[in-house]
Amino acid sequence: MAASVWNSCRNAGQKFVFTPLLRNCSQCGVAQTSKTSLRPLKDAGIQRRELSSRTNSTGIGGQWLRLGLGVAGLTAVSGAGYITYKYRQAMATTADGPVTTAQCQSSVDLPPMKVTLYQYLTCPFCCKTRAFLEYYGIDFQVVEVNPLSRGEISWSDYKKVPIVIVELDGKDDKQQLNDSSVIISILKTFMVNTHKDLDKIVSYYPLMVTQDANGKEVKEIANKHWVMVDLETMSEEYGKRRRAEVKWRKWVDDHFVHMLAPNIYRSQAEALQAFDYITNVQNFGPWEKWAAKYGGSAIMWTIAKRLKSKYQLKDDVRESLYDAANEWLKGVGKKKFMGGSQPNLADLAVYGVLSSIEDFDTFRDLMENTKMRPWYERTKKAVKTHAGANTTHVHAP
């Protein structure tokens, strides 16, 4: 039982050793016959295939129109933030961008350290990361990345947000953490383990490079939804709760987040509403705001239709969103949270993703047509009051 929870891995030179469970991990796409090579997380610039933003302009106009649509499409893809999994782009920065500081009550389970989050304000994956940091009372600075130039993270080989930089007191080097789920897993592991060796913990989440059935290279970070705990401190009940948490964290990344883009860009009016909000709260210049708002909203309205087909959503995409919300509520059951009496990482993930659309019609419709509001408001209160800051995390959900 312990092996199925621990997913142990260790750094042996340039090789990593995993338990049999990881070999068959569907999240990483590793089958027993896969050809696999591994690299440390700090070298991982995971490149996912991006959805094409080109539109078919046949019968609409000539070269100038196609050029205009191309520019608008590029702006839309870069400039939204992005409330869609396939637009989880960008990050390029020195700390020269707009910086704000979140003042939290420092978690009792963390040593003195400086945390910097590079983000798009409305990106659901960035919102998920912020929800985690706020709930556990981790002080952090925010650098808002310009979605077009991405100049704030020009130093990074990894070109997506969020990125978190951790600087521990007394250590000269900085640790770069990529991918929202990996960031959360690493920091939570850092909290629950007594040795507080961040470099060692990062090695538990290596980049895996595999080949699919067509021979195409597939990259993924191993163990991204798992929190690593000392076997000596892990109870059977803790392991059971952890497996359930991992299941729902994967559900958020693989299913729930895909409901957002087709819904917020469902109609031309909703797409314009979304871009009006996004361009006003994110780090855009004046001309970028105009191009993203009008050109980008038109392009994303078109792309939303493709996403609807790709993820096989219902004709009225709101119904698919409501179905996903009801699936989540069924999992929560009569408990206050999926984690029981307090939020677990799955609660924080669902809350974080939804908080990214709180100002949109999609969110209001969701609250009015499902029973999500009580759970959402409880979780929001827990996050905003840093309710996890003074808990003991070793056996917490």
mmCIF file of C-alpha atoms in Angstrom:
data_model
loop_
_atom_site.group_PDB
_atom_site.id
_atom_site.type_symbol
_atom_site.label_atom_id
_atom_site.label_comp_id
_atom_site.label_asym_id
_atom_site.label_seq_id
_atom_site.Cartn_x
_atom_site.Cartn_y
_atom_site.Cartn_z
ATOM 1 C CA MET A 1 0.000 0.000 0.000
ATOM 2 C CA ALA A 2 2.780 2.384 0.941
ATOM 3 C CA ALA A 3 4.471 2.029 -2.449
ATOM 4 C CA SER A 4 1.279 2.978 -4.238
ATOM 5 C CA VAL A 5 1.227 6.294 -2.380
ATOM 6 C CA TRP A 6 4.888 7.108 -2.094
ATOM 7 C CA ASN A 7 5.824 6.853 -5.824
ATOM 8 C CA SER A 8 9.409 6.940 -4.659
ATOM 9 C CA CYS A 9 12.103 8.266 -6.931
ATOM 10 C CA ARG A 10 15.705 9.179 -6.312
ATOM 11 C CA ASN A 11 18.448 10.948 -8.177
ATOM 12 C CA ALA A 12 21.248 8.609 -9.204
ATOM 13 C CA GLY A 13 23.593 10.659 -11.347
ATOM 14 C CA GLN A 14 21.525 11.437 -14.426
ATOM 15 C CA LYS A 15 19.031 8.602 -13.873
ATOM 16 C CA PHE A 16 15.896 8.394 -11.802
ATOM 17 C CA VAL A 17 14.394 5.280 -10.239
ATOM 18 C CA PHE A 18 10.634 4.932 -9.847
ATOM 19 C CA THR A 19 8.268 2.366 -8.364
ATOM 20 C CA PRO A 20 6.137 0.142 -10.659
ATOM 21 C CA LEU A 21 3.131 2.430 -10.060
ATOM 22 C CA LEU A 22 4.880 5.265 -11.854
ATOM 23 C CA ARG A 23 5.764 3.043 -14.791
ATOM 24 C CA ASN A 24 2.080 2.663 -15.515
ATOM 25 C CA CYS A 25 1.113 6.228 -14.684
ATOM 26 C CA SER A 26 -1.437 7.378 -17.247
ATOM 27 C CA GLN A 27 -0.755 11.004 -16.306
ATOM 28 C CA CYS A 28 2.832 10.686 -17.471
ATOM 29 C CA GLY A 29 1.914 8.444 -20.424
ATOM 30 C CA VAL A 30 4.502 5.833 -19.518
ATOM 31 C CA ALA A 31 3.676 2.272 -20.503
ATOM 32 C CA GLN A 32 5.847 -0.716 -19.607
ATOM 33 C CA THR A 33 7.202 -0.810 -23.153
ATOM 34 C CA SER A 34 7.836 2.942 -23.423
ATOM 35 C CA LYS A 35 11.279 4.240 -24.270
ATOM 36 C CA THR A 36 11.912 6.751 -21.519
ATOM 37 C CA SER A 37 14.664 9.221 -20.720
ATOM 38 C CA LEU A 38 14.653 11.566 -17.768
ATOM 39 C CA ARG A 39 16.025 15.007 -17.019
ATOM 40 C CA PRO A 40 15.908 17.023 -13.781
ATOM 41 C CA LEU A 41 12.983 19.391 -13.289
ATOM 42 C CA LYS A 42 15.122 22.522 -13.380
ATOM 43 C CA ASP A 43 15.971 21.684 -17.028
ATOM 44 C CA ALA A 44 12.380 20.964 -17.944
ATOM 45 C CA GLY A 45 10.919 23.336 -20.479
ATOM 46 C CA ILE A 46 7.841 21.272 -21.127
ATOM 47 C CA GLN A 47 6.481 22.230 -24.491
ATOM 48 C CA ARG A 48 2.881 21.231 -25.068
ATOM 49 C CA ARG A 49 1.416 21.341 -28.555
ATOM 50 C CA GLU A 50 -0.369 24.666 -28.847
ATOM 51 C CA LEU A 51 -3.747 24.960 -30.548
ATOM 52 C CA SER A 52 -3.481 26.842 -33.831
ATOM 53 C CA SER A 53 -5.025 30.314 -33.769
ATOM 54 C CA ARG A 54 -5.335 30.652 -37.535
ATOM 55 C CA THR A 55 -8.788 31.175 -38.975
ATOM 56 C CA ASN A 56 -10.142 30.518 -42.452
ATOM 57 C CA SER A 57 -10.761 33.822 -44.194
ATOM 58 C CA THR A 58 -11.826 32.370 -47.547
ATOM 59 C CA GLY A 59 -14.596 34.408 -49.066
ATOM 60 C CA ILE A 60 -14.240 37.213 -46.506
ATOM 61 C CA GLY A 61 -11.453 39.357 -47.914
ATOM 62 C CA GLY A 62 -7.950 39.587 -49.254
ATOM 63 C CA GLN A 63 -4.446 39.753 -47.932
ATOM 64 C CA TRP A 64 -4.994 42.747 -45.638
ATOM 65 C CA LEU A 65 -7.857 41.023 -43.854
ATOM 66 C CA ARG A 66 -5.867 37.841 -43.430
ATOM 67 C CA LEU A 67 -2.908 39.859 -42.136
ATOM 68 C CA GLY A 68 -5.182 41.707 -39.717
ATOM 69 C CA LEU A 69 -6.698 38.466 -38.469
ATOM 70 C CA GLY A 70 -3.213 37.005 -38.094
ATOM 71 C CA VAL A 71 -2.054 39.933 -35.965
ATOM 72 C CA ALA A 72 -5.251 39.853 -33.922
ATOM 73 C CA GLY A 73 -4.917 36.114 -33.493
ATOM 74 C CA LEU A 74 -1.359 36.413 -32.252
ATOM 75 C CA THR A 75 -2.440 39.136 -29.837
ATOM 76 C CA ALA A 76 -5.343 37.008 -28.643
ATOM 77 C CA VAL A 77 -3.202 33.965 -28.020
ATOM 78 C CA SER A 78 -0.553 35.987 -26.207
ATOM 79 C CA GLY A 79 -2.773 38.518 -24.593
ATOM 80 C CA ALA A 80 -5.521 36.732 -22.763
ATOM 81 C CA GLY A 81 -3.852 35.387 -19.769
ATOM 82 C CA TYR A 82 -5.313 32.708 -20.366
ATOM 83 C CA ILE A 83 -8.343 31.055 -19.069
ATOM 84 C CA THR A 84 -7.719 28.067 -21.300
ATOM 85 C CA TYR A 85 -5.343 25.182 -20.900
ATOM 86 C CA LYS A 86 -3.901 25.486 -24.401
ATOM 87 C CA TYR A 87 -3.068 29.137 -23.810
ATOM 88 C CA ARG A 88 -1.017 28.490 -20.752
ATOM 89 C CA GLN A 89 1.881 30.386 -22.307
ATOM 90 C CA ALA A 90 4.343 32.891 -21.388
ATOM 91 C CA MET A 91 6.783 34.046 -18.908
ATOM 92 C CA ALA A 92 9.850 35.866 -19.674
ATOM 93 C CA THR A 93 11.136 38.205 -17.043
ATOM 94 C CA THR A 94 13.581 39.825 -14.825
ATOM 95 C CA ALA A 95 11.954 41.364 -11.791
ATOM 96 C CA ASP A 96 11.443 44.569 -13.757
ATOM 97 C CA GLY A 97 7.705 44.107 -14.281
ATOM 98 C CA PRO A 98 4.900 45.408 -12.082
ATOM 99 C CA VAL A 99 5.444 43.927 -8.628
ATOM 100 C CA THR A 100 2.937 43.564 -5.825
ATOM 101 C CA THR A 101 3.348 41.813 -2.500
ATOM 102 C CA ALA A 102 0.830 39.519 -0.839
ATOM 103 C CA GLN A 103 1.064 39.948 2.914
ATOM 104 C CA CYS A 104 0.166 36.660 4.574
ATOM 105 C CA GLN A 105 0.713 35.168 7.972
ATOM 106 C CA SER A 106 3.773 33.014 7.401
ATOM 107 C CA SER A 107 3.228 29.289 7.611
ATOM 108 C CA VAL A 108 4.704 27.676 10.682
ATOM 109 C CA ASP A 109 5.994 24.785 8.570
ATOM 110 C CA LEU A 110 8.299 26.804 6.312
ATOM 111 C CA PRO A 111 11.730 28.342 6.922
ATOM 112 C CA PRO A 112 12.379 32.005 6.067
ATOM 113 C CA MET A 113 12.324 32.389 2.309
ATOM 114 C CA LYS A 114 11.383 34.761 -0.505
ATOM 115 C CA VAL A 115 8.799 33.565 -3.019
ATOM 116 C CA THR A 116 8.171 35.353 -6.312
ATOM 117 C CA LEU A 117 5.256 34.412 -8.584
ATOM 118 C CA TYR A 118 5.389 35.313 -12.262
ATOM 119 C CA GLN A 119 1.862 35.301 -13.582
ATOM 120 C CA TYR A 120 -1.016 36.509 -15.706
ATOM 121 C CA LEU A 121 -3.623 37.784 -13.288
ATOM 122 C CA THR A 122 -6.540 36.009 -14.998
ATOM 123 C CA CYS A 123 -4.761 32.763 -15.895
ATOM 124 C CA PRO A 124 -6.582 29.891 -14.128
ATOM 125 C CA PHE A 125 -3.323 28.073 -13.417
ATOM 126 C CA CYS A 126 -1.848 31.214 -11.870
ATOM 127 C CA CYS A 127 -5.030 31.672 -9.830
ATOM 128 C CA LYS A 128 -4.705 28.085 -8.640
ATOM 129 C CA THR A 129 -1.128 28.737 -7.518
ATOM 130 C CA ARG A 130 -2.118 31.965 -5.745
ATOM 131 C CA ALA A 131 -4.940 30.159 -3.926
ATOM 132 C CA PHE A 132 -2.421 27.658 -2.547
ATOM 133 C CA LEU A 133 0.038 30.338 -1.444
ATOM 134 C CA GLU A 134 -2.664 32.433 0.193
ATOM 135 C CA TYR A 135 -4.351 29.531 1.974
ATOM 136 C CA TYR A 136 -1.099 28.389 3.565
ATOM 137 C CA GLY A 137 -0.062 31.922 4.461
ATOM 138 C CA ILE A 138 3.070 31.953 2.329
ATOM 139 C CA ASP A 139 4.315 35.517 1.750
ATOM 140 C CA PHE A 140 4.976 36.104 -1.932
ATOM 141 C CA GLN A 141 5.683 38.823 -4.443
ATOM 142 C CA VAL A 142 3.836 38.955 -7.757
ATOM 143 C CA VAL A 143 5.386 39.999 -11.062
ATOM 144 C CA GLU A 144 2.699 40.579 -13.695
ATOM 145 C CA VAL A 145 3.982 39.381 -17.056
ATOM 146 C CA ASN A 146 3.230 41.298 -20.236
ATOM 147 C CA PRO A 147 1.423 38.678 -22.355
ATOM 148 C CA LEU A 148 2.897 40.019 -25.608
ATOM 149 C CA SER A 149 6.517 40.880 -24.898
ATOM 150 C CA ARG A 150 6.956 38.534 -21.917
ATOM 151 C CA GLY A 151 9.985 40.643 -21.124
ATOM 152 C CA GLU A 152 9.658 40.089 -17.383
ATOM 153 C CA ILE A 153 10.771 36.471 -17.821
ATOM 154 C CA SER A 154 13.278 36.781 -20.648
ATOM 155 C CA TRP A 155 15.788 34.972 -18.454
ATOM 156 C CA SER A 156 13.729 31.761 -18.420
ATOM 157 C CA ASP A 157 13.940 28.909 -20.920
ATOM 158 C CA TYR A 158 10.486 27.824 -19.756
ATOM 159 C CA LYS A 159 7.987 30.091 -21.521
ATOM 160 C CA LYS A 160 4.712 29.517 -19.668
ATOM 161 C CA VAL A 161 3.129 30.856 -16.526
ATOM 162 C CA PRO A 162 3.045 30.423 -13.621
ATOM 163 C CA ILE A 163 6.678 30.336 -12.565
ATOM 164 C CA VAL A 164 7.697 30.504 -8.924
ATOM 165 C CA ILE A 165 11.189 31.463 -7.768
ATOM 166 C CA VAL A 166 12.151 30.382 -4.252
ATOM 167 C CA GLU A 167 15.095 31.976 -2.432
ATOM 168 C CA LEU A 168 15.896 30.393 0.936
ATOM 169 C CA ASP A 169 17.610 32.479 3.595
ATOM 170 C CA GLY A 170 21.271 31.593 3.862
ATOM 171 C CA LYS A 171 21.498 30.112 0.357
ATOM 172 C CA ASP A 172 22.875 31.953 -2.645
ATOM 173 C CA ASP A 173 21.104 30.007 -5.364
ATOM 174 C CA LYS A 174 17.478 30.353 -6.453
ATOM 175 C CA GLN A 175 15.137 27.486 -7.279
ATOM 176 C CA GLN A 176 12.809 27.874 -10.273
ATOM 177 C CA LEU A 177 9.560 25.895 -10.109
ATOM 178 C CA ASN A 178 7.402 25.467 -13.230
ATOM 179 C CA ASP A 179 3.830 24.264 -13.829
ATOM 180 C CA SER A 180 1.092 25.074 -11.323
ATOM 181 C CA SER A 181 0.477 21.500 -10.167
ATOM 182 C CA VAL A 182 4.198 20.825 -9.772
ATOM 183 C CA ILE A 183 4.730 24.099 -7.905
ATOM 184 C CA ILE A 184 1.969 23.180 -5.454
ATOM 185 C CA SER A 185 3.190 19.599 -4.990
ATOM 186 C CA ILE A 186 6.787 20.679 -4.381
ATOM 187 C CA LEU A 187 5.915 23.407 -1.891
ATOM 188 C CA LYS A 188 3.464 21.173 -0.006
ATOM 189 C CA THR A 189 6.091 18.412 0.122
ATOM 190 C CA PHE A 190 8.549 21.009 1.420
ATOM 191 C CA MET A 191 6.060 21.834 4.188
ATOM 192 C CA VAL A 192 5.322 18.279 5.323
ATOM 193 C CA ASN A 193 8.853 16.876 5.340
ATOM 194 C CA THR A 194 11.188 17.586 8.208
ATOM 195 C CA HIS A 195 14.470 17.732 6.268
ATOM 196 C CA LYS A 196 13.520 20.935 4.324
ATOM 197 C CA ASP A 197 15.906 20.097 1.495
ATOM 198 C CA LEU A 198 14.287 21.852 -1.462
ATOM 199 C CA ASP A 199 16.853 20.653 -4.008
ATOM 200 C CA LYS A 200 16.219 17.064 -2.995
ATOM 201 C CA ILE A 201 12.460 17.525 -3.157
ATOM 202 C CA VAL A 202 12.688 19.027 -6.654
ATOM 203 C CA SER A 203 14.496 15.867 -7.783
ATOM 204 C CA TYR A 204 11.331 13.891 -6.972
ATOM 205 C CA TYR A 205 9.632 15.595 -9.925
ATOM 206 C CA PRO A 206 11.857 14.959 -12.966
ATOM 207 C CA LEU A 207 10.992 15.607 -16.568
ATOM 208 C CA MET A 208 10.043 12.397 -18.366
ATOM 209 C CA VAL A 209 10.500 12.149 -22.115
ATOM 210 C CA THR A 210 8.597 9.323 -23.814
ATOM 211 C CA GLN A 211 7.361 8.378 -27.264
ATOM 212 C CA ASP A 212 3.740 7.886 -28.185
ATOM 213 C CA ALA A 213 2.407 5.240 -30.570
ATOM 214 C CA ASN A 214 3.361 7.417 -33.544
ATOM 215 C CA GLY A 215 6.923 7.882 -32.352
ATOM 216 C CA LYS A 216 6.351 11.500 -31.359
ATOM 217 C CA GLU A 217 8.185 12.805 -28.307
ATOM 218 C CA VAL A 218 5.958 13.436 -25.301
ATOM 219 C CA LYS A 219 7.185 15.381 -22.264
ATOM 220 C CA GLU A 220 5.645 15.447 -18.816
ATOM 221 C CA ILE A 221 6.779 16.026 -15.252
ATOM 222 C CA ALA A 222 6.524 12.889 -13.155
ATOM 223 C CA ASN A 223 4.563 12.778 -9.914
ATOM 224 C CA LYS A 224 3.152 16.255 -10.565
ATOM 225 C CA HIS A 225 -0.016 15.687 -8.516
ATOM 226 C CA TRP A 226 1.637 13.768 -5.666
ATOM 227 C CA VAL A 227 2.828 15.123 -2.345
ATOM 228 C CA MET A 228 5.846 13.098 -1.168
ATOM 229 C CA VAL A 229 5.827 12.129 2.497
ATOM 230 C CA ASP A 230 8.155 10.161 4.735
ATOM 231 C CA LEU A 231 6.982 6.557 4.830
ATOM 232 C CA GLU A 232 7.566 6.458 8.575
ATOM 233 C CA THR A 233 5.036 9.235 9.194
ATOM 234 C CA MET A 234 2.365 8.084 6.748
ATOM 235 C CA SER A 235 -0.721 6.321 8.071
ATOM 236 C CA GLU A 236 -3.009 4.134 5.967
ATOM 237 C CA GLU A 237 -5.848 6.644 6.337
ATOM 238 C CA TYR A 238 -3.548 9.440 5.190
ATOM 239 C CA GLY A 239 -2.649 7.407 2.098
ATOM 240 C CA LYS A 240 -6.303 6.855 1.241
ATOM 241 C CA ARG A 241 -7.080 10.559 1.480
ATOM 242 C CA ARG A 242 -4.024 11.396 -0.599
ATOM 243 C CA ARG A 243 -5.078 9.078 -3.437
ATOM 244 C CA ALA A 244 -8.502 10.734 -3.564
ATOM 245 C CA GLU A 245 -6.866 14.157 -3.602
ATOM 246 C CA VAL A 246 -4.615 13.170 -6.512
ATOM 247 C CA LYS A 247 -7.614 11.863 -8.459
ATOM 248 C CA TRP A 248 -9.439 15.190 -8.211
ATOM 249 C CA ARG A 249 -6.351 17.296 -8.852
ATOM 250 C CA LYS A 250 -5.899 15.404 -12.119
ATOM 251 C CA TRP A 251 -9.596 15.900 -12.863
ATOM 252 C CA VAL A 252 -9.156 19.668 -12.569
ATOM 253 C CA ASP A 253 -6.213 19.738 -14.998
ATOM 254 C CA ASP A 254 -7.509 17.150 -17.451
ATOM 255 C CA HIS A 255 -11.233 17.948 -17.487
ATOM 256 C CA PHE A 256 -12.624 20.835 -15.474
ATOM 257 C CA VAL A 257 -10.343 23.587 -16.764
ATOM 258 C CA HIS A 258 -11.343 22.755 -20.339
ATOM 259 C CA MET A 259 -14.869 23.908 -19.569
ATOM 260 C CA LEU A 260 -13.773 27.525 -19.153
ATOM 261 C CA ALA A 261 -12.691 28.816 -22.560
ATOM 262 C CA PRO A 262 -15.711 27.503 -24.525
ATOM 263 C CA ASN A 263 -17.959 29.118 -21.914
ATOM 264 C CA ILE A 264 -16.373 32.529 -21.435
ATOM 265 C CA TYR A 265 -16.044 32.911 -25.215
ATOM 266 C CA ARG A 266 -19.414 31.247 -25.922
ATOM 267 C CA SER A 267 -20.852 34.257 -27.775
ATOM 268 C CA GLN A 268 -19.351 37.365 -29.327
ATOM 269 C CA ALA A 269 -20.750 39.474 -26.484
ATOM 270 C CA GLU A 270 -19.243 37.200 -23.817
ATOM 271 C CA ALA A 271 -15.893 37.105 -25.621
ATOM 272 C CA LEU A 272 -15.830 40.904 -25.727
ATOM 273 C CA GLN A 273 -16.770 41.022 -22.030
ATOM 274 C CA ALA A 274 -13.933 38.656 -21.170
ATOM 275 C CA PHE A 275 -11.335 40.608 -23.130
ATOM 276 C CA ASP A 276 -12.561 43.922 -21.778
ATOM 277 C CA TYR A 277 -11.861 42.648 -18.262
ATOM 278 C CA ILE A 278 -8.614 40.863 -19.139
ATOM 279 C CA THR A 279 -7.057 43.841 -20.928
ATOM 280 C CA ASN A 280 -7.899 46.169 -18.044
ATOM 281 C CA VAL A 281 -6.394 44.065 -15.262
ATOM 282 C CA GLN A 282 -3.348 42.629 -17.021
ATOM 283 C CA ASN A 283 -0.048 44.185 -18.018
ATOM 284 C CA PHE A 284 -0.998 45.505 -21.489
ATOM 285 C CA GLY A 285 0.118 48.661 -23.255
ATOM 286 C CA PRO A 286 -2.524 50.991 -24.816
ATOM 287 C CA TRP A 287 -2.341 49.599 -28.363
ATOM 288 C CA GLU A 288 -2.146 46.055 -27.040
ATOM 289 C CA LYS A 289 -5.381 46.578 -25.113
ATOM 290 C CA TRP A 290 -7.218 47.712 -28.228
ATOM 291 C CA ALA A 291 -5.885 44.895 -30.422
ATOM 292 C CA ALA A 292 -6.538 42.211 -27.814
ATOM 293 C CA LYS A 293 -10.007 43.451 -26.925
ATOM 294 C CA TYR A 294 -11.439 43.681 -30.428
ATOM 295 C CA GLY A 295 -9.256 41.416 -32.537
ATOM 296 C CA GLY A 296 -8.587 38.893 -29.810
ATOM 297 C CA SER A 297 -12.197 38.482 -28.732
ATOM 298 C CA ALA A 298 -13.254 37.745 -32.319
ATOM 299 C CA ILE A 299 -10.532 35.146 -32.730
ATOM 300 C CA MET A 300 -11.231 33.468 -29.389
ATOM 301 C CA TRP A 301 -14.944 33.291 -30.162
ATOM 302 C CA THR A 302 -13.991 31.248 -33.238
ATOM 303 C CA ILE A 303 -11.472 29.112 -31.369
ATOM 304 C CA ALA A 304 -13.997 28.418 -28.602
ATOM 305 C CA LYS A 305 -16.094 26.578 -31.155
ATOM 306 C CA ARG A 306 -13.140 24.342 -31.981
ATOM 307 C CA LEU A 307 -12.536 23.670 -28.299
ATOM 308 C CA LYS A 308 -16.204 22.764 -27.883
ATOM 309 C CA SER A 309 -15.788 20.107 -30.557
ATOM 310 C CA LYS A 310 -12.362 18.980 -29.309
ATOM 311 C CA TYR A 311 -13.622 18.277 -25.798
ATOM 312 C CA GLN A 312 -17.005 16.981 -27.003
ATOM 313 C CA LEU A 313 -19.053 19.476 -25.027
ATOM 314 C CA LYS A 314 -22.817 19.775 -25.304
ATOM 315 C CA ASP A 315 -24.454 22.120 -27.804
ATOM 316 C CA ASP A 316 -25.053 24.514 -24.934
ATOM 317 C CA VAL A 317 -21.603 24.499 -23.346
ATOM 318 C CA ARG A 318 -23.054 25.826 -20.101
ATOM 319 C CA GLU A 319 -24.664 22.421 -19.589
ATOM 320 C CA SER A 320 -21.248 20.735 -19.759
ATOM 321 C CA LEU A 321 -19.935 23.206 -17.178
ATOM 322 C CA TYR A 322 -22.909 22.524 -14.903
ATOM 323 C CA ASP A 323 -22.364 18.784 -15.291
ATOM 324 C CA ALA A 324 -18.720 19.129 -14.252
ATOM 325 C CA ALA A 325 -19.694 21.251 -11.235
ATOM 326 C CA ASN A 326 -22.296 18.682 -10.175
ATOM 327 C CA GLU A 327 -19.713 15.911 -10.533
ATOM 328 C CA TRP A 328 -17.448 17.836 -8.157
ATOM 329 C CA LEU A 329 -20.258 18.442 -5.649
ATOM 330 C CA LYS A 330 -21.168 14.764 -5.719
ATOM 331 C CA GLY A 331 -17.559 13.970 -4.782
ATOM 332 C CA VAL A 332 -17.653 16.476 -1.924
ATOM 333 C CA GLY A 333 -20.910 14.972 -0.672
ATOM 334 C CA LYS A 334 -22.037 16.149 2.751
ATOM 335 C CA LYS A 335 -18.576 17.302 3.780
ATOM 336 C CA LYS A 336 -17.666 20.972 4.002
ATOM 337 C CA PHE A 337 -14.803 20.403 1.587
ATOM 338 C CA MET A 338 -13.406 17.601 -0.516
ATOM 339 C CA GLY A 339 -10.709 17.465 2.148
ATOM 340 C CA GLY A 340 -13.273 17.104 4.948
ATOM 341 C CA SER A 341 -13.289 19.794 7.605
ATOM 342 C CA GLN A 342 -10.668 21.857 5.771
ATOM 343 C CA PRO A 343 -9.746 22.328 2.097
ATOM 344 C CA ASN A 344 -7.250 19.973 0.516
ATOM 345 C CA LEU A 345 -5.219 20.622 -2.623
ATOM 346 C CA ALA A 346 -8.109 19.565 -4.859
ATOM 347 C CA ASP A 347 -10.406 22.119 -3.191
ATOM 348 C CA LEU A 348 -7.799 24.820 -3.722
ATOM 349 C CA ALA A 349 -7.371 23.805 -7.374
ATOM 350 C CA VAL A 350 -11.086 23.973 -8.211
ATOM 351 C CA TYR A 351 -11.480 27.231 -6.303
ATOM 352 C CA GLY A 352 -8.431 28.768 -7.972
ATOM 353 C CA VAL A 353 -9.601 27.884 -11.472
ATOM 354 C CA LEU A 354 -13.098 29.251 -10.834
ATOM 355 C CA SER A 355 -11.787 32.438 -9.221
ATOM 356 C CA SER A 356 -10.232 33.362 -12.568
ATOM 357 C CA ILE A 357 -13.719 33.890 -14.062
ATOM 358 C CA GLU A 358 -15.443 35.407 -11.026
ATOM 359 C CA ASP A 359 -16.238 38.642 -12.916
ATOM 360 C CA PHE A 360 -17.764 36.912 -15.959
ATOM 361 C CA ASP A 361 -21.318 35.900 -16.884
ATOM 362 C CA THR A 362 -20.119 32.292 -16.944
ATOM 363 C CA PHE A 363 -19.405 32.397 -13.207
ATOM 364 C CA ARG A 364 -22.712 34.056 -12.357
ATOM 365 C CA ASP A 365 -24.637 31.482 -14.406
ATOM 366 C CA LEU A 366 -22.746 28.664 -12.700
ATOM 367 C CA MET A 367 -23.602 29.948 -9.240
ATOM 368 C CA GLU A 368 -27.275 30.434 -10.154
ATOM 369 C CA ASN A 369 -27.791 27.083 -11.870
ATOM 370 C CA THR A 370 -25.863 24.754 -9.562
ATOM 371 C CA LYS A 371 -25.314 24.438 -5.816
ATOM 372 C CA MET A 372 -21.656 25.442 -6.038
ATOM 373 C CA ARG A 373 -21.944 28.761 -4.197
ATOM 374 C CA PRO A 374 -21.861 27.491 -0.546
ATOM 375 C CA TRP A 375 -18.763 25.380 -1.196
ATOM 376 C CA TYR A 376 -17.134 28.181 -3.219
ATOM 377 C CA GLU A 377 -17.756 30.824 -0.546
ATOM 378 C CA ARG A 378 -16.440 28.532 2.233
ATOM 379 C CA THR A 379 -13.287 27.843 0.255
ATOM 380 C CA LYS A 380 -12.817 31.501 -0.648
ATOM 381 C CA LYS A 381 -13.074 32.484 3.020
ATOM 382 C CA ALA A 382 -10.516 29.827 3.969
ATOM 383 C CA VAL A 383 -8.128 31.089 1.286
ATOM 384 C CA LYS A 384 -8.517 34.789 2.031
ATOM 385 C CA THR A 385 -8.089 34.289 5.794
ATOM 386 C CA HIS A 386 -5.005 32.075 5.290
ATOM 387 C CA ALA A 387 -6.744 29.308 7.233
ATOM 388 C CA GLY A 388 -4.013 26.776 6.484
ATOM 389 C CA ALA A 389 -1.187 28.890 7.900
ATOM 390 C CA ASN A 390 -1.312 27.527 11.446
ATOM 391 C CA THR A 391 -2.217 23.906 10.785
ATOM 392 C CA THR A 392 0.039 20.908 11.265
ATOM 393 C CA HIS A 393 0.535 19.558 7.785
ATOM 394 C CA VAL A 394 2.243 16.212 8.146
ATOM 395 C CA HIS A 395 -1.041 14.314 8.455
ATOM 396 C CA ALA A 396 -3.340 17.042 7.159
ATOM 397 C CA PRO A 397 -5.458 16.327 4.059
#
